[in-house]
Amino acid sequence: MKCFKFKSVISAVAMIAAMGAFSSVVAAPAKAAKPAKAAQDEVIKIVRVDDSNFEKEIMNTDRPTILDVFSSSCPPCLIMIPTLIDIAKKYPDVKVASVGFDEPNVQKIKNTLPIQAFPTFFLIKDGRIVNRIQGAASEEDLLAALQYTPKAQPAAKPAKAKKTGTQKLSCSTNGQFSGIQNHVTMNLVITDDHIDNVDLVTDVFVPPEMDGRRDQLKQMFIQSGKGTVEETITGFRLHTANESPFIKAMNMQRKSTYAEMKAGLELQGFKCK
């Protein structure tokens, strides 16, 4: 397969200071109590990327890399979070990186990468794109497209399973899609390290100047097949429930803990409670 060479396209990015995301761990003072809330980089090993650290983390890394380009308004992007967490946990020799298309300071990345859909996964080796996948994909598909056989973490000594019981997680963020503002809320029910239920609500706000296109926009969301659509005062609501055909078709991986999913969603700009 013909490879896309990064360095010939974005040499200007080399002038930007590299800032690693989720890469530092702050040590607690001696005799200090252990923090109740774990730092995100202690929970998941996914690197957040923007123009400032793209050169360091993607172009010049010596590790095979899966780069996830996502939008917070994209249900399949959210469905992929547990899969990316699992790859990052199991295969330390593979870098998993993530860039938010709607985030600030990503214009050079947008101008460099051929992005036409969300999520898009760029599989990178030695500074070259060796493959690209659009849409949700399984762990097996991503690793195969990377053209690399990763080394799994050495098996740890069996430890007594820590039971946390059932916990509820609610995370939300403001986003946009094609210039239309929306508010996305993801609710999860998690027992120990398994996601029992996922419920995704996207409230779309249709501005007055686009009110004449309201029916057209509504039909676009209905035809996407991502859930049920109902009109609201300010626009309409897209509801993707746990048992919806869309969630079942995505075959969402469910093996993630509360802390991992909270950190994964916060990595994508969500505020959780």
mmCIF file of C-alpha atoms in Angstrom:
data_model
loop_
_atom_site.group_PDB
_atom_site.id
_atom_site.type_symbol
_atom_site.label_atom_id
_atom_site.label_comp_id
_atom_site.label_asym_id
_atom_site.label_seq_id
_atom_site.Cartn_x
_atom_site.Cartn_y
_atom_site.Cartn_z
ATOM 1 C CA MET A 1 0.000 0.000 0.000
ATOM 2 C CA LYS A 2 1.240 3.437 -0.869
ATOM 3 C CA CYS A 3 2.176 5.344 2.271
ATOM 4 C CA PHE A 4 1.452 8.981 3.060
ATOM 5 C CA LYS A 5 4.628 10.700 4.252
ATOM 6 C CA PHE A 6 4.029 13.169 7.092
ATOM 7 C CA LYS A 7 7.363 14.980 7.039
ATOM 8 C CA SER A 8 6.983 16.197 3.496
ATOM 9 C CA VAL A 9 3.708 17.951 4.349
ATOM 10 C CA ILE A 10 3.959 19.552 7.751
ATOM 11 C CA SER A 11 7.524 20.618 8.288
ATOM 12 C CA ALA A 12 6.123 23.811 9.812
ATOM 13 C CA VAL A 13 4.767 21.818 12.715
ATOM 14 C CA ALA A 14 8.353 21.114 13.797
ATOM 15 C CA MET A 15 8.600 24.715 15.009
ATOM 16 C CA ILE A 16 5.826 24.193 17.569
ATOM 17 C CA ALA A 17 6.866 23.264 21.101
ATOM 18 C CA ALA A 18 6.049 19.652 21.952
ATOM 19 C CA MET A 19 3.773 19.243 24.894
ATOM 20 C CA GLY A 20 2.981 15.631 25.897
ATOM 21 C CA ALA A 21 -0.562 15.076 27.134
ATOM 22 C CA PHE A 22 -1.302 12.585 29.864
ATOM 23 C CA SER A 23 2.381 11.803 30.318
ATOM 24 C CA SER A 24 3.390 13.049 33.758
ATOM 25 C CA VAL A 25 2.621 11.575 37.136
ATOM 26 C CA VAL A 26 2.903 13.837 40.184
ATOM 27 C CA ALA A 27 4.450 12.076 43.169
ATOM 28 C CA ALA A 28 2.733 12.557 46.522
ATOM 29 C CA PRO A 29 4.741 14.107 49.353
ATOM 30 C CA ALA A 30 6.225 11.720 51.917
ATOM 31 C CA LYS A 31 3.673 10.347 54.375
ATOM 32 C CA ALA A 32 0.874 12.077 52.460
ATOM 33 C CA ALA A 33 -2.394 10.243 52.105
ATOM 34 C CA LYS A 34 -3.014 8.627 48.758
ATOM 35 C CA PRO A 35 -5.165 10.902 46.554
ATOM 36 C CA ALA A 36 -8.753 9.740 46.368
ATOM 37 C CA LYS A 37 -9.016 10.595 42.686
ATOM 38 C CA ALA A 38 -6.473 8.917 40.397
ATOM 39 C CA ALA A 39 -4.827 11.053 37.738
ATOM 40 C CA GLN A 40 -6.106 10.330 34.249
ATOM 41 C CA ASP A 41 -2.706 9.255 33.012
ATOM 42 C CA GLU A 42 -2.637 6.599 35.737
ATOM 43 C CA VAL A 43 -5.955 5.240 34.487
ATOM 44 C CA ILE A 44 -5.579 5.225 30.714
ATOM 45 C CA LYS A 45 -2.506 5.467 28.523
ATOM 46 C CA ILE A 46 -3.989 7.472 25.647
ATOM 47 C CA VAL A 47 -2.092 10.552 24.470
ATOM 48 C CA ARG A 48 -4.106 13.693 23.706
ATOM 49 C CA VAL A 49 -2.717 15.360 20.581
ATOM 50 C CA ASP A 50 -2.985 18.849 19.097
ATOM 51 C CA ASP A 51 -0.762 21.040 16.922
ATOM 52 C CA SER A 52 1.651 21.659 19.801
ATOM 53 C CA ASN A 53 2.731 18.037 20.284
ATOM 54 C CA PHE A 54 1.852 16.423 16.945
ATOM 55 C CA GLU A 55 5.477 16.529 15.771
ATOM 56 C CA LYS A 56 6.752 14.745 18.878
ATOM 57 C CA GLU A 57 3.966 12.269 19.529
ATOM 58 C CA ILE A 58 3.085 11.255 15.962
ATOM 59 C CA MET A 59 5.800 12.174 13.468
ATOM 60 C CA ASN A 60 8.828 11.328 15.561
ATOM 61 C CA THR A 61 7.627 8.489 17.745
ATOM 62 C CA ASP A 62 9.419 5.167 17.469
ATOM 63 C CA ARG A 63 6.272 3.222 18.388
ATOM 64 C CA PRO A 64 3.555 2.003 16.006
ATOM 65 C CA THR A 65 0.652 4.385 16.556
ATOM 66 C CA ILE A 66 -3.131 4.336 16.311
ATOM 67 C CA LEU A 67 -4.311 7.937 15.910
ATOM 68 C CA ASP A 68 -8.026 8.417 16.593
ATOM 69 C CA VAL A 69 -9.605 11.549 15.077
ATOM 70 C CA PHE A 70 -12.947 12.064 16.793
ATOM 71 C CA SER A 71 -15.808 14.495 17.236
ATOM 72 C CA SER A 72 -17.646 14.785 20.541
ATOM 73 C CA SER A 73 -20.908 14.897 18.546
ATOM 74 C CA CYS A 74 -20.215 11.497 16.965
ATOM 75 C CA PRO A 75 -21.891 8.469 18.643
ATOM 76 C CA PRO A 76 -19.519 5.907 17.033
ATOM 77 C CA CYS A 77 -16.569 7.893 18.445
ATOM 78 C CA LEU A 78 -17.947 7.449 21.965
ATOM 79 C CA ILE A 79 -18.675 3.767 21.364
ATOM 80 C CA MET A 80 -14.980 3.272 20.476
ATOM 81 C CA ILE A 81 -13.618 4.568 23.812
ATOM 82 C CA PRO A 82 -13.544 1.152 25.602
ATOM 83 C CA THR A 83 -11.754 -0.453 22.636
ATOM 84 C CA LEU A 84 -9.045 2.215 22.601
ATOM 85 C CA ILE A 85 -8.624 1.955 26.380
ATOM 86 C CA ASP A 86 -8.218 -1.813 26.097
ATOM 87 C CA ILE A 87 -5.557 -1.569 23.375
ATOM 88 C CA ALA A 88 -3.632 1.035 25.374
ATOM 89 C CA LYS A 89 -3.761 -1.175 28.488
ATOM 90 C CA LYS A 90 -2.795 -4.467 26.866
ATOM 91 C CA TYR A 91 -0.117 -3.387 24.390
ATOM 92 C CA PRO A 92 2.458 -0.949 25.849
ATOM 93 C CA ASP A 93 4.520 -1.067 22.637
ATOM 94 C CA VAL A 94 1.609 0.457 20.668
ATOM 95 C CA LYS A 95 0.835 4.140 21.150
ATOM 96 C CA VAL A 96 -2.821 5.131 21.172
ATOM 97 C CA ALA A 97 -3.331 8.828 20.474
ATOM 98 C CA SER A 98 -6.452 10.933 20.148
ATOM 99 C CA VAL A 99 -7.239 14.291 18.537
ATOM 100 C CA GLY A 100 -10.545 16.162 18.788
ATOM 101 C CA PHE A 101 -11.589 17.648 15.457
ATOM 102 C CA ASP A 102 -13.723 20.272 17.215
ATOM 103 C CA GLU A 103 -10.996 21.248 19.667
ATOM 104 C CA PRO A 104 -8.842 24.402 19.467
ATOM 105 C CA ASN A 105 -5.235 24.313 18.251
ATOM 106 C CA VAL A 106 -5.710 21.533 15.673
ATOM 107 C CA GLN A 107 -5.831 23.554 12.437
ATOM 108 C CA LYS A 108 -2.497 22.269 11.129
ATOM 109 C CA ILE A 109 -3.592 18.707 11.789
ATOM 110 C CA LYS A 110 -6.823 19.372 9.880
ATOM 111 C CA ASN A 111 -4.830 20.770 6.971
ATOM 112 C CA THR A 112 -2.513 17.769 6.967
ATOM 113 C CA LEU A 113 -4.708 14.717 7.454
ATOM 114 C CA PRO A 114 -7.358 13.603 4.925
ATOM 115 C CA ILE A 115 -10.349 13.552 7.292
ATOM 116 C CA GLN A 116 -13.774 12.889 5.785
ATOM 117 C CA ALA A 117 -15.675 11.051 8.520
ATOM 118 C CA PHE A 118 -15.689 10.361 12.259
ATOM 119 C CA PRO A 119 -14.107 8.502 13.761
ATOM 120 C CA THR A 120 -11.124 8.117 11.444
ATOM 121 C CA PHE A 121 -8.191 5.998 12.567
ATOM 122 C CA PHE A 122 -4.771 6.601 11.058
ATOM 123 C CA LEU A 123 -2.370 3.675 11.479
ATOM 124 C CA ILE A 124 1.165 5.040 11.595
ATOM 125 C CA LYS A 125 4.643 3.489 11.526
ATOM 126 C CA ASP A 126 7.940 5.360 11.199
ATOM 127 C CA GLY A 127 6.179 8.670 10.535
ATOM 128 C CA ARG A 128 4.093 7.204 7.700
ATOM 129 C CA ILE A 129 0.408 6.435 7.396
ATOM 130 C CA VAL A 130 0.296 2.757 6.462
ATOM 131 C CA ASN A 131 -3.486 2.436 6.650
ATOM 132 C CA ARG A 132 -6.687 4.296 7.427
ATOM 133 C CA ILE A 133 -10.052 3.147 8.777
ATOM 134 C CA GLN A 134 -13.222 5.245 8.811
ATOM 135 C CA GLY A 135 -15.964 4.414 11.286
ATOM 136 C CA ALA A 136 -16.059 2.134 14.314
ATOM 137 C CA ALA A 137 -13.706 -0.839 14.171
ATOM 138 C CA SER A 138 -12.799 -3.805 16.342
ATOM 139 C CA GLU A 139 -9.511 -4.165 18.185
ATOM 140 C CA GLU A 140 -8.553 -6.948 15.776
ATOM 141 C CA ASP A 141 -9.240 -4.771 12.723
ATOM 142 C CA LEU A 142 -7.202 -1.873 14.082
ATOM 143 C CA LEU A 143 -4.204 -4.039 14.927
ATOM 144 C CA ALA A 144 -4.356 -5.781 11.552
ATOM 145 C CA ALA A 145 -4.461 -2.430 9.757
ATOM 146 C CA LEU A 146 -1.442 -1.317 11.785
ATOM 147 C CA GLN A 147 0.507 -4.166 10.133
ATOM 148 C CA TYR A 148 2.198 -4.939 13.418
ATOM 149 C CA THR A 149 1.912 -7.736 15.929
ATOM 150 C CA PRO A 150 1.983 -6.079 19.348
ATOM 151 C CA LYS A 151 3.447 -7.610 22.486
ATOM 152 C CA ALA A 152 0.862 -8.080 25.187
ATOM 153 C CA GLN A 153 1.544 -7.057 28.771
ATOM 154 C CA PRO A 154 3.194 -9.857 30.804
ATOM 155 C CA ALA A 155 0.591 -11.743 32.782
ATOM 156 C CA ALA A 156 0.413 -10.361 36.284
ATOM 157 C CA LYS A 157 0.170 -12.567 39.338
ATOM 158 C CA PRO A 158 -3.450 -13.350 40.091
ATOM 159 C CA ALA A 159 -4.829 -10.805 42.496
ATOM 160 C CA LYS A 160 -7.978 -10.769 44.500
ATOM 161 C CA ALA A 161 -10.631 -9.175 42.353
ATOM 162 C CA LYS A 162 -11.664 -5.781 43.637
ATOM 163 C CA LYS A 163 -15.402 -5.419 43.615
ATOM 164 C CA THR A 164 -16.696 -1.882 43.284
ATOM 165 C CA GLY A 165 -20.340 -2.724 42.815
ATOM 166 C CA THR A 166 -22.643 -0.879 40.448
ATOM 167 C CA GLN A 167 -21.816 2.758 39.699
ATOM 168 C CA LYS A 168 -23.536 5.354 37.541
ATOM 169 C CA LEU A 169 -21.542 7.766 35.400
ATOM 170 C CA SER A 170 -22.998 10.803 33.640
ATOM 171 C CA CYS A 171 -20.830 12.921 31.321
ATOM 172 C CA SER A 172 -21.779 15.773 29.006
ATOM 173 C CA THR A 173 -20.248 18.321 26.653
ATOM 174 C CA ASN A 174 -21.206 21.015 24.176
ATOM 175 C CA GLY A 175 -20.340 20.296 20.570
ATOM 176 C CA GLN A 176 -21.206 21.110 17.002
ATOM 177 C CA PHE A 177 -21.859 19.306 13.767
ATOM 178 C CA SER A 178 -21.695 21.149 10.434
ATOM 179 C CA GLY A 179 -21.967 24.419 12.326
ATOM 180 C CA ILE A 180 -25.027 23.344 14.313
ATOM 181 C CA GLN A 181 -24.597 23.505 18.086
ATOM 182 C CA ASN A 182 -25.549 20.543 20.241
ATOM 183 C CA HIS A 183 -25.248 19.179 23.751
ATOM 184 C CA VAL A 184 -24.233 15.539 24.210
ATOM 185 C CA THR A 185 -24.908 13.529 27.368
ATOM 186 C CA MET A 186 -23.664 9.973 27.917
ATOM 187 C CA ASN A 187 -25.007 7.972 30.860
ATOM 188 C CA LEU A 188 -23.459 4.660 31.838
ATOM 189 C CA VAL A 189 -24.128 1.971 34.406
ATOM 190 C CA ILE A 190 -20.930 0.080 35.236
ATOM 191 C CA THR A 191 -20.519 -2.951 37.488
ATOM 192 C CA ASP A 192 -16.900 -3.638 38.425
ATOM 193 C CA ASP A 193 -15.184 -3.700 35.006
ATOM 194 C CA HIS A 194 -18.249 -4.179 32.815
ATOM 195 C CA ILE A 195 -20.494 -1.581 31.147
ATOM 196 C CA ASP A 196 -24.038 -2.817 31.765
ATOM 197 C CA ASN A 197 -25.914 0.044 30.153
ATOM 198 C CA VAL A 198 -25.127 2.980 27.861
ATOM 199 C CA ASP A 199 -27.575 5.759 27.062
ATOM 200 C CA LEU A 200 -26.616 8.593 24.708
ATOM 201 C CA VAL A 201 -28.650 11.791 24.196
ATOM 202 C CA THR A 202 -27.766 14.510 21.680
ATOM 203 C CA ASP A 203 -29.795 17.733 21.902
ATOM 204 C CA VAL A 204 -29.482 19.614 18.603
ATOM 205 C CA PHE A 205 -30.143 23.362 18.576
ATOM 206 C CA VAL A 206 -31.439 24.696 15.261
ATOM 207 C CA PRO A 207 -30.734 28.459 15.007
ATOM 208 C CA PRO A 208 -33.589 30.746 13.860
ATOM 209 C CA GLU A 209 -31.881 31.472 10.533
ATOM 210 C CA MET A 210 -31.958 27.727 9.754
ATOM 211 C CA ASP A 211 -35.515 27.080 10.904
ATOM 212 C CA GLY A 212 -36.619 26.616 7.306
ATOM 213 C CA ARG A 213 -34.302 23.594 7.097
ATOM 214 C CA ARG A 214 -35.508 22.007 10.324
ATOM 215 C CA ASP A 215 -37.380 19.148 8.604
ATOM 216 C CA GLN A 216 -34.423 18.472 6.319
ATOM 217 C CA LEU A 217 -32.032 18.333 9.252
ATOM 218 C CA LYS A 218 -34.377 16.101 11.207
ATOM 219 C CA GLN A 219 -34.620 13.675 8.301
ATOM 220 C CA MET A 220 -30.836 13.609 8.036
ATOM 221 C CA PHE A 221 -30.568 12.444 11.648
ATOM 222 C CA ILE A 222 -33.385 9.926 11.230
ATOM 223 C CA GLN A 223 -31.726 8.439 8.155
ATOM 224 C CA SER A 224 -28.421 8.120 10.009
ATOM 225 C CA GLY A 225 -29.995 5.258 11.963
ATOM 226 C CA LYS A 226 -28.210 6.241 15.162
ATOM 227 C CA GLY A 227 -31.332 6.333 17.316
ATOM 228 C CA THR A 228 -34.811 7.770 17.725
ATOM 229 C CA VAL A 229 -35.420 11.440 16.869
ATOM 230 C CA GLU A 230 -38.019 13.739 18.429
ATOM 231 C CA GLU A 231 -38.647 17.455 18.010
ATOM 232 C CA THR A 232 -37.949 19.877 20.842
ATOM 233 C CA ILE A 233 -38.612 23.596 21.307
ATOM 234 C CA THR A 234 -35.084 24.480 20.227
ATOM 235 C CA GLY A 235 -34.562 21.783 17.601
ATOM 236 C CA PHE A 236 -34.654 18.045 18.120
ATOM 237 C CA ARG A 237 -33.208 15.256 20.247
ATOM 238 C CA LEU A 238 -31.373 12.146 19.082
ATOM 239 C CA HIS A 239 -31.621 9.310 21.611
ATOM 240 C CA THR A 240 -29.383 6.252 21.303
ATOM 241 C CA ALA A 241 -30.404 3.632 23.851
ATOM 242 C CA ASN A 242 -28.548 0.568 25.078
ATOM 243 C CA GLU A 243 -30.761 -1.855 23.159
ATOM 244 C CA SER A 244 -30.973 0.217 19.976
ATOM 245 C CA PRO A 245 -30.084 -1.423 16.651
ATOM 246 C CA PHE A 246 -27.235 1.077 16.287
ATOM 247 C CA ILE A 247 -25.539 0.088 19.569
ATOM 248 C CA LYS A 248 -25.972 -3.586 18.739
ATOM 249 C CA ALA A 249 -24.551 -3.091 15.250
ATOM 250 C CA MET A 250 -21.513 -1.281 16.691
ATOM 251 C CA ASN A 251 -20.858 -4.337 18.906
ATOM 252 C CA MET A 252 -19.562 -2.033 21.641
ATOM 253 C CA GLN A 253 -16.819 -3.474 23.820
ATOM 254 C CA ARG A 254 -18.068 -3.459 27.399
ATOM 255 C CA LYS A 255 -14.990 -4.314 29.472
ATOM 256 C CA SER A 256 -13.999 -1.015 31.112
ATOM 257 C CA THR A 257 -14.072 0.240 34.674
ATOM 258 C CA TYR A 258 -15.808 3.348 35.976
ATOM 259 C CA ALA A 259 -12.444 5.142 36.370
ATOM 260 C CA GLU A 260 -11.337 4.212 32.847
ATOM 261 C CA MET A 261 -14.541 5.388 31.193
ATOM 262 C CA LYS A 262 -14.565 8.610 33.211
ATOM 263 C CA ALA A 263 -10.977 9.345 32.159
ATOM 264 C CA GLY A 264 -11.699 8.354 28.549
ATOM 265 C CA LEU A 265 -14.686 10.686 28.293
ATOM 266 C CA GLU A 266 -12.849 13.530 30.003
ATOM 267 C CA LEU A 267 -10.054 13.029 27.463
ATOM 268 C CA GLN A 268 -12.663 13.780 24.800
ATOM 269 C CA GLY A 269 -13.722 17.010 26.501
ATOM 270 C CA PHE A 270 -16.635 15.725 28.595
ATOM 271 C CA LYS A 271 -17.381 16.879 32.138
ATOM 272 C CA CYS A 272 -18.409 13.982 34.354
ATOM 273 C CA LYS A 273 -20.260 13.573 37.600
#
